[in-house]
XYZ file of C-alpha atoms in Angstrom:
415
model
C 0.000 0.000 0.000
C 1.056 3.587 -0.579
C 0.002 6.299 1.870
C -1.452 9.014 -0.347
C -3.188 11.585 1.861
C -2.752 12.622 5.460
C -5.677 14.118 7.389
C -4.687 15.641 10.730
C -7.252 15.233 13.520
C -7.472 18.557 15.389
C -7.283 18.187 19.145
C -10.550 19.048 20.854
C -12.509 19.079 17.589
C -11.678 15.885 15.701
C -9.848 14.138 18.547
C -12.111 14.233 21.588
C -12.705 12.511 24.954
C -13.844 8.931 24.351
C -16.900 7.202 25.704
C -14.973 3.956 26.270
C -11.290 4.829 26.074
C -9.397 7.977 27.006
C -9.634 9.685 23.599
C -11.265 8.942 20.227
C -11.760 10.317 16.742
C -15.059 12.150 16.401
C -17.876 10.469 14.410
C -17.915 13.352 11.916
C -14.173 13.075 11.255
C -14.391 9.305 10.737
C -17.460 9.638 8.497
C -15.807 12.211 6.241
C -12.637 10.143 5.939
C -14.334 6.818 5.202
C -16.646 8.399 2.609
C -13.595 9.937 0.931
C -11.882 6.551 0.962
C -14.934 4.906 -0.600
C -15.247 7.544 -3.321
C -11.553 7.454 -4.222
C -11.180 3.665 -3.823
C -8.550 4.114 -1.123
C -7.727 2.239 2.064
C -8.585 3.912 5.366
C -5.898 3.830 8.073
C -6.308 5.466 11.470
C -2.864 6.377 12.764
C -1.714 7.270 16.276
C 1.465 7.140 18.339
C 2.594 5.343 21.488
C 5.587 6.103 23.669
C 8.331 3.549 23.317
C 11.394 2.471 21.394
C 12.132 -0.495 19.135
C 8.839 -2.338 19.745
C 5.174 -1.334 19.670
C 1.779 -3.036 19.893
C -1.838 -1.967 20.087
C -3.296 -1.624 23.545
C -6.254 -3.717 24.684
C -8.446 -0.612 24.339
C -7.140 -0.021 20.789
C -8.002 -3.569 19.702
C -11.437 -3.399 21.301
C -12.174 -0.208 19.343
C -11.092 -1.953 16.133
C -13.501 -4.808 16.852
C -16.348 -2.369 17.397
C -15.766 -0.048 14.466
C -13.773 -1.612 11.622
C -16.340 -4.188 10.403
C -18.802 -1.366 9.709
C -16.152 0.868 8.117
C -15.008 -1.977 5.881
C -18.578 -2.531 4.768
C -18.980 1.172 3.925
C -15.756 1.514 1.929
C -15.422 -1.930 0.367
C -11.634 -1.605 0.742
C -8.978 -2.168 3.401
C -9.560 -0.387 6.696
C -7.299 -0.548 9.698
C -5.085 1.129 12.215
C -1.365 1.852 12.458
C 0.500 2.711 15.647
C 3.969 4.295 15.675
C 6.862 4.897 17.999
C 9.947 6.715 16.664
C 11.533 3.324 15.867
C 8.674 0.872 15.328
C 5.256 0.516 13.687
C 2.455 -2.028 13.858
C -0.708 -2.312 11.802
C -4.036 -4.111 12.070
C -5.642 -4.409 8.620
C -9.200 -5.550 7.947
C -9.359 -6.867 4.371
C -12.276 -6.656 1.909
C -12.563 -10.463 1.728
C -13.339 -10.608 5.457
C -9.814 -11.529 6.504
C -7.512 -9.723 8.852
C -3.769 -9.125 8.486
C -0.837 -7.576 10.274
C 1.276 -4.858 8.658
C 4.678 -6.394 7.993
C 6.721 -3.229 7.447
C 6.414 0.531 7.044
C 8.945 2.359 4.847
C 9.488 6.126 4.978
C 11.726 7.255 2.072
C 13.319 10.384 3.528
C 17.015 11.317 3.808
C 17.399 8.098 5.767
C 15.451 5.127 4.404
C 13.458 4.371 7.551
C 12.033 0.841 7.785
C 9.778 0.213 10.779
C 8.476 -3.113 12.062
C 6.480 -4.114 15.100
C 9.638 -5.386 16.800
C 13.260 -6.053 15.793
C 13.618 -9.112 13.563
C 15.426 -11.404 15.980
C 19.150 -11.353 16.620
C 20.772 -9.919 13.518
C 24.214 -11.517 13.622
C 25.787 -11.099 10.216
C 28.026 -13.499 8.357
C 31.735 -12.985 9.270
C 32.246 -12.183 5.570
C 30.731 -8.747 6.261
C 32.579 -8.147 9.531
C 34.487 -5.029 8.477
C 31.350 -3.419 7.022
C 29.236 -4.325 10.038
C 31.693 -2.474 12.261
C 30.326 0.685 10.606
C 26.768 -0.339 9.744
C 26.047 -2.631 12.662
C 24.628 -6.126 12.200
C 21.147 -4.710 11.617
C 22.456 -2.310 8.987
C 24.101 -5.196 7.157
C 20.877 -7.194 7.472
C 18.952 -4.265 5.985
C 21.246 -4.331 2.931
C 20.680 -8.062 2.487
C 16.893 -7.521 2.388
C 17.036 -4.734 -0.198
C 16.265 -5.006 -3.890
C 18.081 -2.299 -5.852
C 17.840 -1.408 -9.550
C 20.579 -0.057 -11.792
C 19.277 1.528 -15.004
C 22.112 1.866 -17.515
C 25.074 -0.516 -17.298
C 27.822 1.514 -18.927
C 30.836 3.096 -17.266
C 28.959 4.351 -14.191
C 26.399 1.548 -14.019
C 28.990 -1.244 -14.059
C 30.738 0.365 -11.084
C 27.443 0.604 -9.214
C 26.684 -3.084 -9.821
C 30.155 -4.123 -8.632
C 29.955 -2.175 -5.389
C 26.318 -2.987 -4.621
C 27.095 -6.698 -4.925
C 30.158 -6.363 -2.708
C 28.157 -4.410 -0.115
C 25.871 -7.437 0.260
C 22.709 -6.008 -1.308
C 20.335 -8.964 -1.553
C 18.817 -8.383 -4.993
C 19.769 -6.434 -8.112
C 17.581 -5.465 -11.072
C 19.769 -4.730 -14.118
C 18.188 -2.700 -16.924
C 19.920 -1.978 -20.254
C 19.056 -2.983 -23.815
C 22.492 -2.324 -25.334
C 25.403 -4.589 -26.179
C 29.089 -4.064 -25.434
C 31.214 -2.383 -28.089
C 34.983 -2.066 -28.149
C 34.986 1.513 -26.861
C 33.158 0.376 -23.706
C 35.917 -1.979 -22.555
C 38.155 0.574 -20.762
C 35.218 1.591 -18.523
C 33.156 -1.574 -17.954
C 34.224 -3.272 -14.741
C 35.552 -6.817 -15.405
C 34.678 -6.637 -19.115
C 36.848 -8.694 -21.453
C 37.626 -8.343 -25.147
C 35.503 -11.379 -25.850
C 32.483 -9.523 -24.445
C 32.155 -7.268 -27.504
C 28.660 -7.874 -28.862
C 27.438 -9.371 -25.564
C 24.443 -7.884 -23.764
C 25.520 -5.472 -21.053
C 23.024 -7.122 -18.699
C 24.854 -10.444 -19.108
C 28.238 -8.886 -18.389
C 26.898 -7.032 -15.344
C 25.155 -10.165 -14.023
C 28.334 -12.207 -14.413
C 30.305 -9.597 -12.540
C 27.735 -9.317 -9.736
C 27.798 -13.097 -9.160
C 31.589 -13.082 -9.195
C 31.532 -10.405 -6.488
C 28.726 -11.983 -4.428
C 27.542 -15.498 -5.388
C 24.427 -15.195 -3.190
C 23.035 -12.066 -4.883
C 19.601 -12.475 -6.510
C 19.556 -11.074 -10.051
C 16.871 -9.894 -12.447
C 18.589 -8.927 -15.749
C 16.242 -6.962 -18.031
C 17.751 -6.473 -21.537
C 15.067 -3.925 -22.429
C 14.651 -0.197 -22.684
C 13.483 1.346 -19.443
C 9.976 2.130 -20.737
C 9.301 -1.535 -21.574
C 6.547 -2.983 -19.382
C 8.915 -5.650 -18.003
C 11.441 -3.000 -16.910
C 8.781 -0.819 -15.291
C 7.241 -3.766 -13.473
C 10.572 -4.739 -11.943
C 11.473 -1.132 -11.070
C 8.191 -0.773 -9.188
C 9.201 -3.723 -6.982
C 12.513 -2.283 -5.814
C 13.608 -0.369 -2.717
C 16.020 2.016 -4.475
C 16.862 2.926 -8.088
C 20.169 4.134 -9.492
C 19.787 5.945 -12.808
C 23.033 5.756 -14.757
C 21.535 6.160 -18.230
C 21.877 9.634 -19.711
C 18.722 9.801 -21.800
C 15.588 11.878 -21.431
C 13.410 8.799 -21.787
C 15.200 7.056 -18.908
C 14.837 10.163 -16.731
C 11.135 10.461 -17.521
C 10.264 6.842 -16.761
C 12.391 6.564 -13.626
C 10.882 9.855 -12.455
C 7.423 8.337 -12.983
C 8.266 5.230 -10.925
C 9.717 7.340 -8.091
C 6.629 9.511 -7.811
C 3.997 6.826 -8.463
C 5.455 4.091 -6.267
C 7.307 6.254 -3.704
C 10.702 4.654 -4.339
C 13.804 6.844 -3.842
C 16.278 7.055 -6.703
C 19.715 8.500 -7.360
C 20.745 9.908 -10.704
C 24.472 9.508 -11.263
C 26.202 11.282 -14.108
C 29.352 12.887 -15.467
C 29.442 15.899 -17.793
C 32.590 16.650 -19.805
C 31.861 19.627 -22.064
C 34.029 19.996 -25.153
C 33.801 23.423 -26.789
C 35.033 24.665 -30.162
C 38.581 23.704 -31.019
C 38.541 20.747 -28.617
C 38.881 22.875 -25.481
C 37.641 21.123 -22.318
C 35.125 23.120 -20.300
C 34.153 22.826 -16.631
C 33.866 19.114 -15.885
C 31.321 18.171 -13.258
C 29.836 15.044 -11.747
C 26.314 15.062 -10.354
C 24.654 12.841 -7.781
C 20.985 13.798 -7.581
C 18.609 12.260 -5.080
C 15.096 12.009 -6.512
C 12.804 11.312 -3.577
C 9.002 11.014 -3.464
C 7.370 14.397 -2.984
C 10.661 16.241 -3.601
C 11.421 18.248 -6.748
C 11.362 15.839 -9.691
C 13.266 15.735 -12.990
C 10.608 17.856 -14.687
C 10.738 20.553 -11.992
C 14.526 20.649 -12.250
C 14.476 21.058 -16.057
C 16.347 17.778 -16.576
C 13.969 16.429 -19.229
C 13.670 18.035 -22.658
C 10.257 17.461 -24.208
C 11.582 17.387 -27.773
C 14.377 14.944 -26.956
C 11.933 12.785 -24.992
C 9.568 12.652 -27.961
C 12.427 11.663 -30.286
C 13.751 9.001 -27.921
C 10.375 7.299 -27.667
C 10.518 6.366 -31.384
C 12.249 3.238 -32.803
C 16.023 3.518 -33.252
C 16.000 4.226 -37.011
C 13.351 6.919 -36.617
C 15.295 8.498 -33.726
C 18.322 9.009 -35.944
C 16.302 10.436 -38.842
C 14.548 12.872 -36.483
C 17.790 14.525 -35.390
C 19.105 17.551 -37.272
C 22.647 16.875 -36.011
C 23.947 13.301 -35.705
C 24.805 12.297 -32.159
C 28.483 12.540 -31.163
C 29.710 10.213 -28.400
C 30.518 12.145 -25.231
C 33.927 11.817 -23.549
C 34.017 9.299 -20.719
C 36.830 8.163 -18.423
C 36.724 5.730 -15.536
C 38.139 7.916 -12.709
C 35.366 10.505 -13.170
C 32.774 7.724 -13.314
C 34.241 6.372 -10.079
C 33.938 9.780 -8.424
C 30.231 9.995 -9.228
C 29.459 6.368 -8.383
C 31.291 6.597 -5.053
C 29.289 9.646 -3.981
C 25.991 7.987 -4.915
C 26.784 4.692 -3.209
C 28.006 6.386 -0.038
C 24.724 8.296 0.255
C 22.737 5.087 -0.336
C 24.786 3.156 2.228
C 24.356 5.777 4.939
C 20.634 6.121 4.170
C 20.114 2.359 4.471
C 21.905 2.227 7.837
C 20.164 5.433 9.090
C 23.535 7.157 9.468
C 22.795 10.494 7.777
C 23.113 13.272 10.329
C 20.364 15.386 8.747
C 17.350 13.290 7.774
C 15.935 16.189 5.773
C 19.042 16.825 3.668
C 17.982 15.844 0.148
C 20.332 18.102 -1.802
C 22.258 17.042 -4.889
C 26.048 16.877 -4.799
C 27.996 18.578 -7.583
C 31.747 17.965 -7.995
C 33.910 20.166 -10.208
C 37.197 18.257 -10.207
C 39.137 20.755 -12.338
C 38.750 23.386 -9.614
C 38.414 20.837 -6.773
C 35.076 22.307 -5.742
C 32.251 20.355 -4.169
C 28.853 21.778 -3.303
C 25.225 21.001 -2.591
C 22.392 21.962 -4.911
C 18.867 22.116 -3.546
C 16.137 20.605 -5.648
C 13.542 22.973 -7.095
C 9.849 22.126 -7.009
C 7.148 23.791 -9.093
C 3.983 24.499 -7.115
C 1.678 22.840 -9.651
C 3.910 19.983 -10.808
C 1.769 17.036 -11.900
C 4.332 14.612 -10.507
C 5.746 15.648 -7.163
C 3.300 18.035 -5.463
C -0.027 17.402 -3.819
C -1.631 20.182 -5.878
C -0.385 18.729 -9.139
C -1.450 15.227 -8.219
C -4.914 16.461 -7.275
C -5.124 18.135 -10.686
C -4.338 14.901 -12.498
C -6.795 12.958 -10.335
C -4.306 10.865 -8.361
C -4.745 12.591 -4.991
C -1.005 12.721 -4.539
C 1.222 9.852 -3.415
C 3.509 12.113 -1.409
C 3.409 10.995 2.215
C 5.173 7.680 2.682
C 5.450 4.175 1.369
C 3.669 1.709 3.621
C 3.991 -2.056 3.831
C 6.560 -2.633 1.113
C 6.801 -6.248 2.166
C 3.919 -8.648 1.739
C 1.016 -8.521 4.176
C 1.452 -11.258 6.732
C -1.848 -12.850 7.605
C -2.549 -13.289 11.317
């Protein structure tokens, strides 16, 4: 489920003294919310907080109120109704399903600066394999366990993407989705990690998969030798926990942007720009690591997608070339600059997974200018009426805005 709208109950007006328990939502507030859920075909979740730490459960009074009220609410809406209770480090949910069943919420994911994953209680004793000992000394056993449960996508398996695959596998990420429809050519070999001369003509997904298994034989792989807009690619991207975009095309940016905003999955764009001006003079080189998070300024807001180029790129290959006034010229690319960008992106991902970012709200992009040895942050811009990443824009397109948080990324566990 994806949490799409948040309605705050105002103390003393919507949240009032209860007839059975200490406090309760007012009948008018509940009626308005459940009618809205029925009309929009949404689940209804009543959320409150408990004091506590790494574990949380509903009180006896909470569960009794569910028994009294949720059967009727489920009948009104025809969709899931339930409750969720939070502490700062845990979450539990009681879901009443349309088929008459009842389920517990397995996990709540909040994709902010740190990728917060909340469960009802810690998942046993997380003692990691000695293989990961040196990493676990930084991440902790639970941080290493979190990596092993993640499914991460890499879109674009060229110079930057091959580095990302190598390091993600060596970090112990449990599953990798590899998306690229191209084959290896001779000019790729100096930049593709572990590529061999015999790989010319081989699918880049096959080379990346081989390298990932070499680095971590237990990694689970989903190679997708398709363009990113193919339904198979989009389906697999929607089932991931994080996306790395290492393909420098407007089509790839558009479709990854759509997955981020529709499915509330954080993504990192990783790129290198080496401008060559007239006469072969090298301009200001820069690498960019852009975090694209749900509800935060998207690629469209940040002017990173050109409508004309997007339209051209959505045509078949032969038509794309005929549509261009100037034939495409391969951009310069060297491995050390790719490494600089990939390292920045992977470090951010690693710290986010282990909840080690000092500022949970820091979502700025990192720009390196290696020729002048400058490094700076660039805040994301967000247009007020963007159809992708603002509540107002989502309301305009009829979606009601998936901008709050991603809930229950794991399967519902039936009680």
